[in-house]
PDB file of C-alpha atoms in Angstrom:
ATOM      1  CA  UNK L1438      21.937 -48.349 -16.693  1.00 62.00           C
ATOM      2  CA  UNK L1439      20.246 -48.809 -13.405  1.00 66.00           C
ATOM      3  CA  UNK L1440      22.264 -49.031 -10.429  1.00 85.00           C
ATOM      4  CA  UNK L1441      20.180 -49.620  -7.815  1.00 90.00           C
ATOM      5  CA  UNK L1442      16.354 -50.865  -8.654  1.00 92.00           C
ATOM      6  CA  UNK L1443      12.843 -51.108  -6.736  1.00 94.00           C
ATOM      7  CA  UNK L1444       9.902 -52.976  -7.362  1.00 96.00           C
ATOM      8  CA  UNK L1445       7.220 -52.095  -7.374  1.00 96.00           C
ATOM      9  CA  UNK L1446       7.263 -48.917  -8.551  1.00 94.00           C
ATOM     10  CA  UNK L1447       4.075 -48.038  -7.307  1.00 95.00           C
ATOM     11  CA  UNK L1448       1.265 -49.586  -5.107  1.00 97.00           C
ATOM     12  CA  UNK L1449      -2.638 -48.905  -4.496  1.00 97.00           C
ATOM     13  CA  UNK L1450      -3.542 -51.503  -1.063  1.00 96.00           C
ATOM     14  CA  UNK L1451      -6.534 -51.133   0.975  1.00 96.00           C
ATOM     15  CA  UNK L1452      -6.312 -50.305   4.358  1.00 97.00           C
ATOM     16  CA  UNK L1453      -5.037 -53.296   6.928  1.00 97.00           C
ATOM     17  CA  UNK L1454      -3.301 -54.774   4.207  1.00 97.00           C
ATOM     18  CA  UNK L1455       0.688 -55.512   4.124  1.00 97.00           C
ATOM     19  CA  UNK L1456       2.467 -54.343   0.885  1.00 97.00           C
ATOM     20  CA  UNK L1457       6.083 -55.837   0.432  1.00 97.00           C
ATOM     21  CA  UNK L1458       9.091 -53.207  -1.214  1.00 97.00           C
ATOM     22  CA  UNK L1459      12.206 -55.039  -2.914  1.00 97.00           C
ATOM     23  CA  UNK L1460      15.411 -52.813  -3.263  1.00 95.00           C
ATOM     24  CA  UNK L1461      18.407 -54.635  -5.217  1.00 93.00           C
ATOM     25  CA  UNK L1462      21.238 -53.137  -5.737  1.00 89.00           C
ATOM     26  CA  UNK L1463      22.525 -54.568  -8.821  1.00 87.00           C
ATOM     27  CA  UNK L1464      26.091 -53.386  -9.637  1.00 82.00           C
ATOM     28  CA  UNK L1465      27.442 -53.157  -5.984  1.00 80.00           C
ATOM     29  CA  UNK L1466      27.554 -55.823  -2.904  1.00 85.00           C
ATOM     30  CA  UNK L1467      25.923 -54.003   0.737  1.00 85.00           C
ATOM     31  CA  UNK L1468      25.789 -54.521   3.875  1.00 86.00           C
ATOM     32  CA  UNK L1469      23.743 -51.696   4.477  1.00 89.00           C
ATOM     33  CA  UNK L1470      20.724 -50.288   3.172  1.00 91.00           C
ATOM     34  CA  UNK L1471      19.125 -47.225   3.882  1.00 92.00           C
ATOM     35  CA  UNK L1472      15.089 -46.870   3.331  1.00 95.00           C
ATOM     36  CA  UNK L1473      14.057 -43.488   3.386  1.00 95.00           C
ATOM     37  CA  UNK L1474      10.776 -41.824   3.716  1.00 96.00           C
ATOM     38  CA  UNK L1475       9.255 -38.929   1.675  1.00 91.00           C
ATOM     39  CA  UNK L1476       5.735 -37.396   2.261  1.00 88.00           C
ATOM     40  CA  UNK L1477       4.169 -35.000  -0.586  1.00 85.00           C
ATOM     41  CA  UNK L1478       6.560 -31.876  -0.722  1.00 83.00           C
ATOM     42  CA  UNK L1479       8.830 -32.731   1.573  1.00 87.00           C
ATOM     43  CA  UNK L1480      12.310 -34.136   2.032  1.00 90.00           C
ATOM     44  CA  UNK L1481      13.737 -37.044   2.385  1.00 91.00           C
ATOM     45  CA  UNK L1482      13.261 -38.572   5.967  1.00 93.00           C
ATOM     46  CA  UNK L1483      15.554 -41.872   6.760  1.00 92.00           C
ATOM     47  CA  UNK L1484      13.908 -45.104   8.535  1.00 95.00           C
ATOM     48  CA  UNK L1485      16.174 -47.193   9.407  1.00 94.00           C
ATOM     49  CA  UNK L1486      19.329 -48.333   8.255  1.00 92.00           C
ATOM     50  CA  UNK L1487      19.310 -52.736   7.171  1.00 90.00           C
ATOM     51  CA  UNK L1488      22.146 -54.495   7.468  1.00 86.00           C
ATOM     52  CA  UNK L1489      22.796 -57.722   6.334  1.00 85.00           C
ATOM     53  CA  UNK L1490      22.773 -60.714   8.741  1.00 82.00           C
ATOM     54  CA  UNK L1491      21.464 -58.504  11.344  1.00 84.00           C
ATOM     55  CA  UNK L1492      18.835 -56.641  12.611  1.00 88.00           C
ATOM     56  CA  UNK L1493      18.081 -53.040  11.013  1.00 91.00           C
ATOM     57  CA  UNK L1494      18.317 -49.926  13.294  1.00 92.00           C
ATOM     58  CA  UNK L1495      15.594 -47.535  13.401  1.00 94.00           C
ATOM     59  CA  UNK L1496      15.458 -43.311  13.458  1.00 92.00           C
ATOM     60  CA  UNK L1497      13.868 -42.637  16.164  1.00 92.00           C
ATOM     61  CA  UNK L1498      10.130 -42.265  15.850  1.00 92.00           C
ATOM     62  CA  UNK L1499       9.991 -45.560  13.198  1.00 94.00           C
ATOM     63  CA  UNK L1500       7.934 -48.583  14.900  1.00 93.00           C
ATOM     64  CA  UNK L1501      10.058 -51.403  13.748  1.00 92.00           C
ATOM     65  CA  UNK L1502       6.857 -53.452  14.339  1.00 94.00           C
ATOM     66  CA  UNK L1503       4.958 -51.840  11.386  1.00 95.00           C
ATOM     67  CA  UNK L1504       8.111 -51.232   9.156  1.00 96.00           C
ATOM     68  CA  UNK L1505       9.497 -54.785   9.166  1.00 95.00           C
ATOM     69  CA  UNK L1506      13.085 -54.965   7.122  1.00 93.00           C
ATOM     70  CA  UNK L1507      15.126 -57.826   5.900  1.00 91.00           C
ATOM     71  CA  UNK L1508      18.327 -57.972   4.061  1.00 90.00           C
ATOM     72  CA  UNK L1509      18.616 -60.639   2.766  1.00 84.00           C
ATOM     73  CA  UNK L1510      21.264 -61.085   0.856  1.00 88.00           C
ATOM     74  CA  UNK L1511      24.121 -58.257  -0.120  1.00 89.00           C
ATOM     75  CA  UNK L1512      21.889 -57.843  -3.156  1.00 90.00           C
ATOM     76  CA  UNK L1513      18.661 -57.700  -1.792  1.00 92.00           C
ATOM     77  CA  UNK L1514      16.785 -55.304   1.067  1.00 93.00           C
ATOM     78  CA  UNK L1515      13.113 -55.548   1.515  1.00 95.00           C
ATOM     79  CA  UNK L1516      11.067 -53.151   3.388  1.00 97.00           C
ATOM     80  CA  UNK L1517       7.068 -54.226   4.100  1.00 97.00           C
ATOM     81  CA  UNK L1518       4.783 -52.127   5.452  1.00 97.00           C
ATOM     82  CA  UNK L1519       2.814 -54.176   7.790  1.00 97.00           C
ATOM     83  CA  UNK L1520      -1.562 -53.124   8.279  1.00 96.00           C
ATOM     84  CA  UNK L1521      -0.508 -50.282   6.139  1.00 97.00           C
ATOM     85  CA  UNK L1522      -3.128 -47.069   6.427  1.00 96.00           C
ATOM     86  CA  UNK L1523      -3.657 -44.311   4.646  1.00 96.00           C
ATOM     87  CA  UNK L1524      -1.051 -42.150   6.538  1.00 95.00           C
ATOM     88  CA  UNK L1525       1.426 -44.445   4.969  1.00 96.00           C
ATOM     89  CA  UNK L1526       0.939 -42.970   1.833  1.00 96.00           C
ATOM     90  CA  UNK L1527       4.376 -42.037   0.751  1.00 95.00           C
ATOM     91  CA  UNK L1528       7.297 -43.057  -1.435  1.00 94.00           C
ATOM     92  CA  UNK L1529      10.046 -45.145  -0.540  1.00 96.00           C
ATOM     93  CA  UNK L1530      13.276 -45.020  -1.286  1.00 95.00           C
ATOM     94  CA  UNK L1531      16.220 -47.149  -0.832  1.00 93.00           C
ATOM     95  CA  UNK L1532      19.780 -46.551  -1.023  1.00 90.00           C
ATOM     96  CA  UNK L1533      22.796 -48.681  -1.201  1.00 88.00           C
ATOM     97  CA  UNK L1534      25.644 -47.770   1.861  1.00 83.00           C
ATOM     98  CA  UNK L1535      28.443 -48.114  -0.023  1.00 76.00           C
ATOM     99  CA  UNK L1536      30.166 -45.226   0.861  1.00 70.00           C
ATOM    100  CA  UNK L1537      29.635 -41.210   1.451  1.00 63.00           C
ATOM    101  CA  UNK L1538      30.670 -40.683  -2.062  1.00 68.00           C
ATOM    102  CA  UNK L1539      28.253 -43.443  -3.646  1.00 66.00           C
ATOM    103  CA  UNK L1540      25.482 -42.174  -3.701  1.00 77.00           C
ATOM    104  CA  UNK L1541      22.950 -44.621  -6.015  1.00 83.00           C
ATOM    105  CA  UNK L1542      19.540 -44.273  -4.659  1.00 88.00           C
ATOM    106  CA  UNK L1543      16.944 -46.244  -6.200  1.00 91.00           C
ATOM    107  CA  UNK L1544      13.806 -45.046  -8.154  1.00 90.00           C
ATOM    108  CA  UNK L1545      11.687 -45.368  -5.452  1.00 93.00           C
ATOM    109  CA  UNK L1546       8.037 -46.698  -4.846  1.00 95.00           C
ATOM    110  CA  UNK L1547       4.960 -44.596  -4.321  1.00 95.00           C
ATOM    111  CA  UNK L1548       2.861 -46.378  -1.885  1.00 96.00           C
ATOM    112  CA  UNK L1549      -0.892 -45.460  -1.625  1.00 96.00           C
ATOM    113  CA  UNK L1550      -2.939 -46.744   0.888  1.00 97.00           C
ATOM    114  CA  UNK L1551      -7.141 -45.870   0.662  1.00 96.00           C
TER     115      UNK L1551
ATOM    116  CA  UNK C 977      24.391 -35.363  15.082  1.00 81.00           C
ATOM    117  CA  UNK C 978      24.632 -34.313  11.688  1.00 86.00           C
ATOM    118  CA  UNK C 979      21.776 -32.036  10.157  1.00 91.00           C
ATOM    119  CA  UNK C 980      21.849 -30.102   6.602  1.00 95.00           C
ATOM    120  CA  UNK C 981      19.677 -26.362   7.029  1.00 96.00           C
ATOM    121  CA  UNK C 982      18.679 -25.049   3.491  1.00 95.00           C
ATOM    122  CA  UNK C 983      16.743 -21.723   3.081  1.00 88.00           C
ATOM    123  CA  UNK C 984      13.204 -21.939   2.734  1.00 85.00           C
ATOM    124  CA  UNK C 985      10.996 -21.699  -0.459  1.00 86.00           C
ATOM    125  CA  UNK C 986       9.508 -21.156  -2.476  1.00 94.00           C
ATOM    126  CA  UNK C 987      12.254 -19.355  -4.647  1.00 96.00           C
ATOM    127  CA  UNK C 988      10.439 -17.616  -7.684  1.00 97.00           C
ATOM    128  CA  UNK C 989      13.027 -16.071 -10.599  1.00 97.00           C
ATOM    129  CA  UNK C 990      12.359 -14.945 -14.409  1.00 97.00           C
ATOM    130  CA  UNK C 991      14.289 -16.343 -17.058  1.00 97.00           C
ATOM    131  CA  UNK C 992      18.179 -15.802 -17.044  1.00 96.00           C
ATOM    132  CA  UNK C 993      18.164 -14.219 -13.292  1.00 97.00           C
ATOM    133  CA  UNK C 994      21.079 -15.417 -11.144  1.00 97.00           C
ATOM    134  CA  UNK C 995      20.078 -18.542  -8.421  1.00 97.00           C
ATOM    135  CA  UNK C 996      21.646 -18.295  -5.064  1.00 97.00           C
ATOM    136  CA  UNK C 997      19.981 -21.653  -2.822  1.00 97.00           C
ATOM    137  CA  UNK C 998      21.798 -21.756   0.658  1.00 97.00           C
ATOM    138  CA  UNK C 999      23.038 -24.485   2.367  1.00 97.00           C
ATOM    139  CA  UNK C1000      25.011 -24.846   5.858  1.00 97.00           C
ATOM    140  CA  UNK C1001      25.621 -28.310   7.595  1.00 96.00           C
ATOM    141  CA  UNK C1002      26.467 -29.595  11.323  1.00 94.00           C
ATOM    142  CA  UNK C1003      28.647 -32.361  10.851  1.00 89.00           C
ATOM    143  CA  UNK C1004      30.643 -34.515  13.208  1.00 82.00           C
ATOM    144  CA  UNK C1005      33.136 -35.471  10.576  1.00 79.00           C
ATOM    145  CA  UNK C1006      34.411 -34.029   7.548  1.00 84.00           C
ATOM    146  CA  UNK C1007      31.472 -35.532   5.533  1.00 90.00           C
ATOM    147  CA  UNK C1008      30.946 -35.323   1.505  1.00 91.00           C
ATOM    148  CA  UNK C1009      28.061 -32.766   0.337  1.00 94.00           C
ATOM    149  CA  UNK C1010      25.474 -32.824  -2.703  1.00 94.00           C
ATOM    150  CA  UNK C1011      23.148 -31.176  -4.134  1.00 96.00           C
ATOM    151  CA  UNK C1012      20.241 -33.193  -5.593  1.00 94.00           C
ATOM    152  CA  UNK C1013      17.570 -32.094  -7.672  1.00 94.00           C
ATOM    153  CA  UNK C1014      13.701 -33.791  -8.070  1.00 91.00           C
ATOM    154  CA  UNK C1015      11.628 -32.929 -10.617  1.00 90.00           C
ATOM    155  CA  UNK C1016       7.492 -33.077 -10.026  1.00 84.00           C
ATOM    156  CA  UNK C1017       6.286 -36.556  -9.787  1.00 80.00           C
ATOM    157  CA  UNK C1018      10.213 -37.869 -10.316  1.00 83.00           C
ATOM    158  CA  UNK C1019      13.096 -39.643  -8.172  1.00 83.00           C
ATOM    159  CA  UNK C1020      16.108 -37.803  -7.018  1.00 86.00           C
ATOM    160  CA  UNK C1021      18.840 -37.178  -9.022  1.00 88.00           C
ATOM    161  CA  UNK C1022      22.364 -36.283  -7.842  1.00 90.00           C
ATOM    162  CA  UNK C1023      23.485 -32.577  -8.927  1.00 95.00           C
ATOM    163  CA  UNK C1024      26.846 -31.965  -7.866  1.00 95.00           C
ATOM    164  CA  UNK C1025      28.566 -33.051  -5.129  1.00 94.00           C
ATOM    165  CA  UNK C1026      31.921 -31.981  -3.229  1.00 94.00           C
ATOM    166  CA  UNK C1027      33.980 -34.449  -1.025  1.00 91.00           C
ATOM    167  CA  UNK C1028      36.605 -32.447   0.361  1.00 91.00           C
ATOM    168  CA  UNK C1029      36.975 -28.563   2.292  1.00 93.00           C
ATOM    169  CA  UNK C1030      37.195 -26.006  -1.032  1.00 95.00           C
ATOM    170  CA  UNK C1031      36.264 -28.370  -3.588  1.00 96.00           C
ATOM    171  CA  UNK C1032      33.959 -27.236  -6.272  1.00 97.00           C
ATOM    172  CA  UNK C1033      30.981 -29.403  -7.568  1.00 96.00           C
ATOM    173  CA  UNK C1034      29.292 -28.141 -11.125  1.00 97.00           C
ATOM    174  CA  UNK C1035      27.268 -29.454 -13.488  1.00 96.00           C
ATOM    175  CA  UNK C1036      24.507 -28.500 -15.924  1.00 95.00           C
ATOM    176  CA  UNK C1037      25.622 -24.641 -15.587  1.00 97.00           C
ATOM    177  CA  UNK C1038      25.171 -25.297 -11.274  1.00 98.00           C
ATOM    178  CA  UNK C1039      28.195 -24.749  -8.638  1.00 98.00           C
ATOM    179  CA  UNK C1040      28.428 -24.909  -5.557  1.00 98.00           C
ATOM    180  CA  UNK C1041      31.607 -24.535  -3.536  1.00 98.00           C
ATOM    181  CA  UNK C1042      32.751 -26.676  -0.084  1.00 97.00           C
ATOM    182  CA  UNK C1043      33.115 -24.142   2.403  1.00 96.00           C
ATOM    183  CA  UNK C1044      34.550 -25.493   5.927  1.00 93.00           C
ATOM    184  CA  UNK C1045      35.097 -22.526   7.183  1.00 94.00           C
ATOM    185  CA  UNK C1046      31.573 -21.436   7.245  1.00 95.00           C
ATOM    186  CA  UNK C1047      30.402 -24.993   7.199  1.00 96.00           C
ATOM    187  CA  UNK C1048      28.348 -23.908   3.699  1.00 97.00           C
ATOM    188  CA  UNK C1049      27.641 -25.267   0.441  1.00 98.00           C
ATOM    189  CA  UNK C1050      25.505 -23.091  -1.070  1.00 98.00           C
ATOM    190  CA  UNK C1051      23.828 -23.598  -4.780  1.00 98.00           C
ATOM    191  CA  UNK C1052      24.390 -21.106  -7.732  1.00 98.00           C
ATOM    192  CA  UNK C1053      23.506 -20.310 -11.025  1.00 98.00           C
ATOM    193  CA  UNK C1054      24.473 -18.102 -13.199  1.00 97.00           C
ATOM    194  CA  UNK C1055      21.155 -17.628 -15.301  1.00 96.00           C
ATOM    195  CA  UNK C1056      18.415 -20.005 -15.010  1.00 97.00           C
ATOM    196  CA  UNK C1057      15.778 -21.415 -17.345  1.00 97.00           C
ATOM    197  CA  UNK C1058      12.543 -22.529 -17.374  1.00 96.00           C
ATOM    198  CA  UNK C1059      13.591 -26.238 -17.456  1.00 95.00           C
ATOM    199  CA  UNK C1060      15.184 -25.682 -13.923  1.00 97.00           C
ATOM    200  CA  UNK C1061      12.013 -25.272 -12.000  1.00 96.00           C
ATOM    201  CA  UNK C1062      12.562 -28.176  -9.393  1.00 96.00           C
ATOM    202  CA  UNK C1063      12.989 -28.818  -5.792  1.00 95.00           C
ATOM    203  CA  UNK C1064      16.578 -29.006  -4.991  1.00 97.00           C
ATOM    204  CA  UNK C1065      17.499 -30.677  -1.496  1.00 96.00           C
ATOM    205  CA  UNK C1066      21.293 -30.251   0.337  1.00 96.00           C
ATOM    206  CA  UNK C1067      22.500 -33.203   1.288  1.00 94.00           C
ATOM    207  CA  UNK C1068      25.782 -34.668   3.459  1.00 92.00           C
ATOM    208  CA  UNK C1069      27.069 -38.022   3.799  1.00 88.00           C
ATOM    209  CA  UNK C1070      29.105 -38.424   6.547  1.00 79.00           C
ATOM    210  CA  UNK C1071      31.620 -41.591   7.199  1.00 69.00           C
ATOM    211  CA  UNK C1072      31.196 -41.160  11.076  1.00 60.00           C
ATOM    212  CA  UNK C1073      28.153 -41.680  10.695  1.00 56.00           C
ATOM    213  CA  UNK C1074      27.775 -44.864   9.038  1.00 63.00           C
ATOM    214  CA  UNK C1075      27.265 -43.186   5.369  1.00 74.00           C
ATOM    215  CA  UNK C1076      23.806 -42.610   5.925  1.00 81.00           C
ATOM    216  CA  UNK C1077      22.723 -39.095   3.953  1.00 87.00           C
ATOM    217  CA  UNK C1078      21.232 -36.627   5.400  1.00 90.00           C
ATOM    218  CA  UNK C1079      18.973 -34.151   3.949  1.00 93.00           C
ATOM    219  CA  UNK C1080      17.949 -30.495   4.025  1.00 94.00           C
ATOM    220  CA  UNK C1081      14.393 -29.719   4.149  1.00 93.00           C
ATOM    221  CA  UNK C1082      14.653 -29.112  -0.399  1.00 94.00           C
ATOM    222  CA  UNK C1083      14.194 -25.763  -1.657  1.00 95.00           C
ATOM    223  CA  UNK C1084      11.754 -25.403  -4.311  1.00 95.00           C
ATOM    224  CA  UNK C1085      12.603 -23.404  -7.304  1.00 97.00           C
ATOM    225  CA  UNK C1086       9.837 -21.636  -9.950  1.00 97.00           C
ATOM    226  CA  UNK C1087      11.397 -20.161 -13.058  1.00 97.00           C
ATOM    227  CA  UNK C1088       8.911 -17.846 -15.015  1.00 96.00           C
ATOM    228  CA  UNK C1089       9.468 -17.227 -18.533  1.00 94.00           C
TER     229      UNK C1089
END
């Protein structure tokens, strides 16, 4: 079964709006959670990195005023996207940082903002 | 830091032709590497992976071999079908770095019958 899950799965907001992204991670206990980006035909791009009872680190590039994340619990990452706009449009996925051999990403979500 | 380089695509092949999809890293450590494969409109799913210098990943007919010496880990197949028409991204997880992945740009693969 499922290791790691997200919800939802997919989202259609308007423009300006905020759109919330769970991540659980249902067999394993984090600390860390990685959120990853992925535009139409291309790769995977990481965020930031959550950690749990702390404050999430950012790639360079990611506004951690748009991208808010909290983790929190060792169960439980969430990633919103805050006055989301169409160049948002992308899927999300999370990932568990359990170790460099785990590798259980979730299902992601396909966020599309009009 | 780390970084994953992947040769570019699109890779077209008929039916039963050999893949070769190659992969070299920068790495810091001595970090694990995968191959993941996404089909249209799916998630990623893991391939193969390798966690150690001359360890061989394989599944579903796909190889690929951990090269340290040339810092490589590159993709093969011996004959490919249809079904195998994907994007396939090289990936390396490195404990220095926190186990975050990082990913190669994804090659994708047509198969024509």
């Amino acid at each position: 079964g499922a290791v790691v899950s997200q919800h939802p799965s997919w989202v259609i907001c308007k423009s300006g709006t905020s759109v919330k992204i769970e991540c659980r991670s249902l067999d394993f206990q984090a600390t860390t959670m990685f959120w990853y980006r992925q535009f139409p035909k291309q790769s995977l791009m990481l965020m930031a990195t959550s950690n749990e009872g702390s404050k999430a680190t950012y790639e360079q590039g990611v506004e951690k005023d748009k991208f808010l994340i909290n983790h929190a619990s060792l169960t439980l990452s969430t990633l919103t996207v805050t006055s989301a706009h169409p160049e948002d449009s992308s899927f999300y996925i999370c990932r568990p940082g359990i170790s460099t051999d785990t590798q259980y990403f979730g299902p992601g979500t396909r966020l599309t903002v009009l | 830091g780390d970084s994953v380089t992947q040769m570019e695509g699109p890779v077209t092949l008929s039916e039963e032709a050999f893949l070769t999809i190659n992969c070299t890293y920068t790495a810091t450590g001595y970090p694990s590497l995968f191959w993941y494969v996404q089909y249209p409109g799916e998630g990623l799913q893991l391939l193969l992976k390798a966690t150690k210098a001359d360890d061989k990943g394989s599944n579903k007919g796909f190889e690929a071999t951990y090269r340290k010496e040339t810092t490589s880990f590159h993709l093969e197949k011996g004959s490919v079908q249809v079904s195998d028409s994907a994007v396939y991204f090289c990936a390396l997880s490195d404990g220095a770095g926190g186990f975050k992945t990082i990913f190669g740009a994804g090659t994708r693969l047509f198969v024509k019958a």
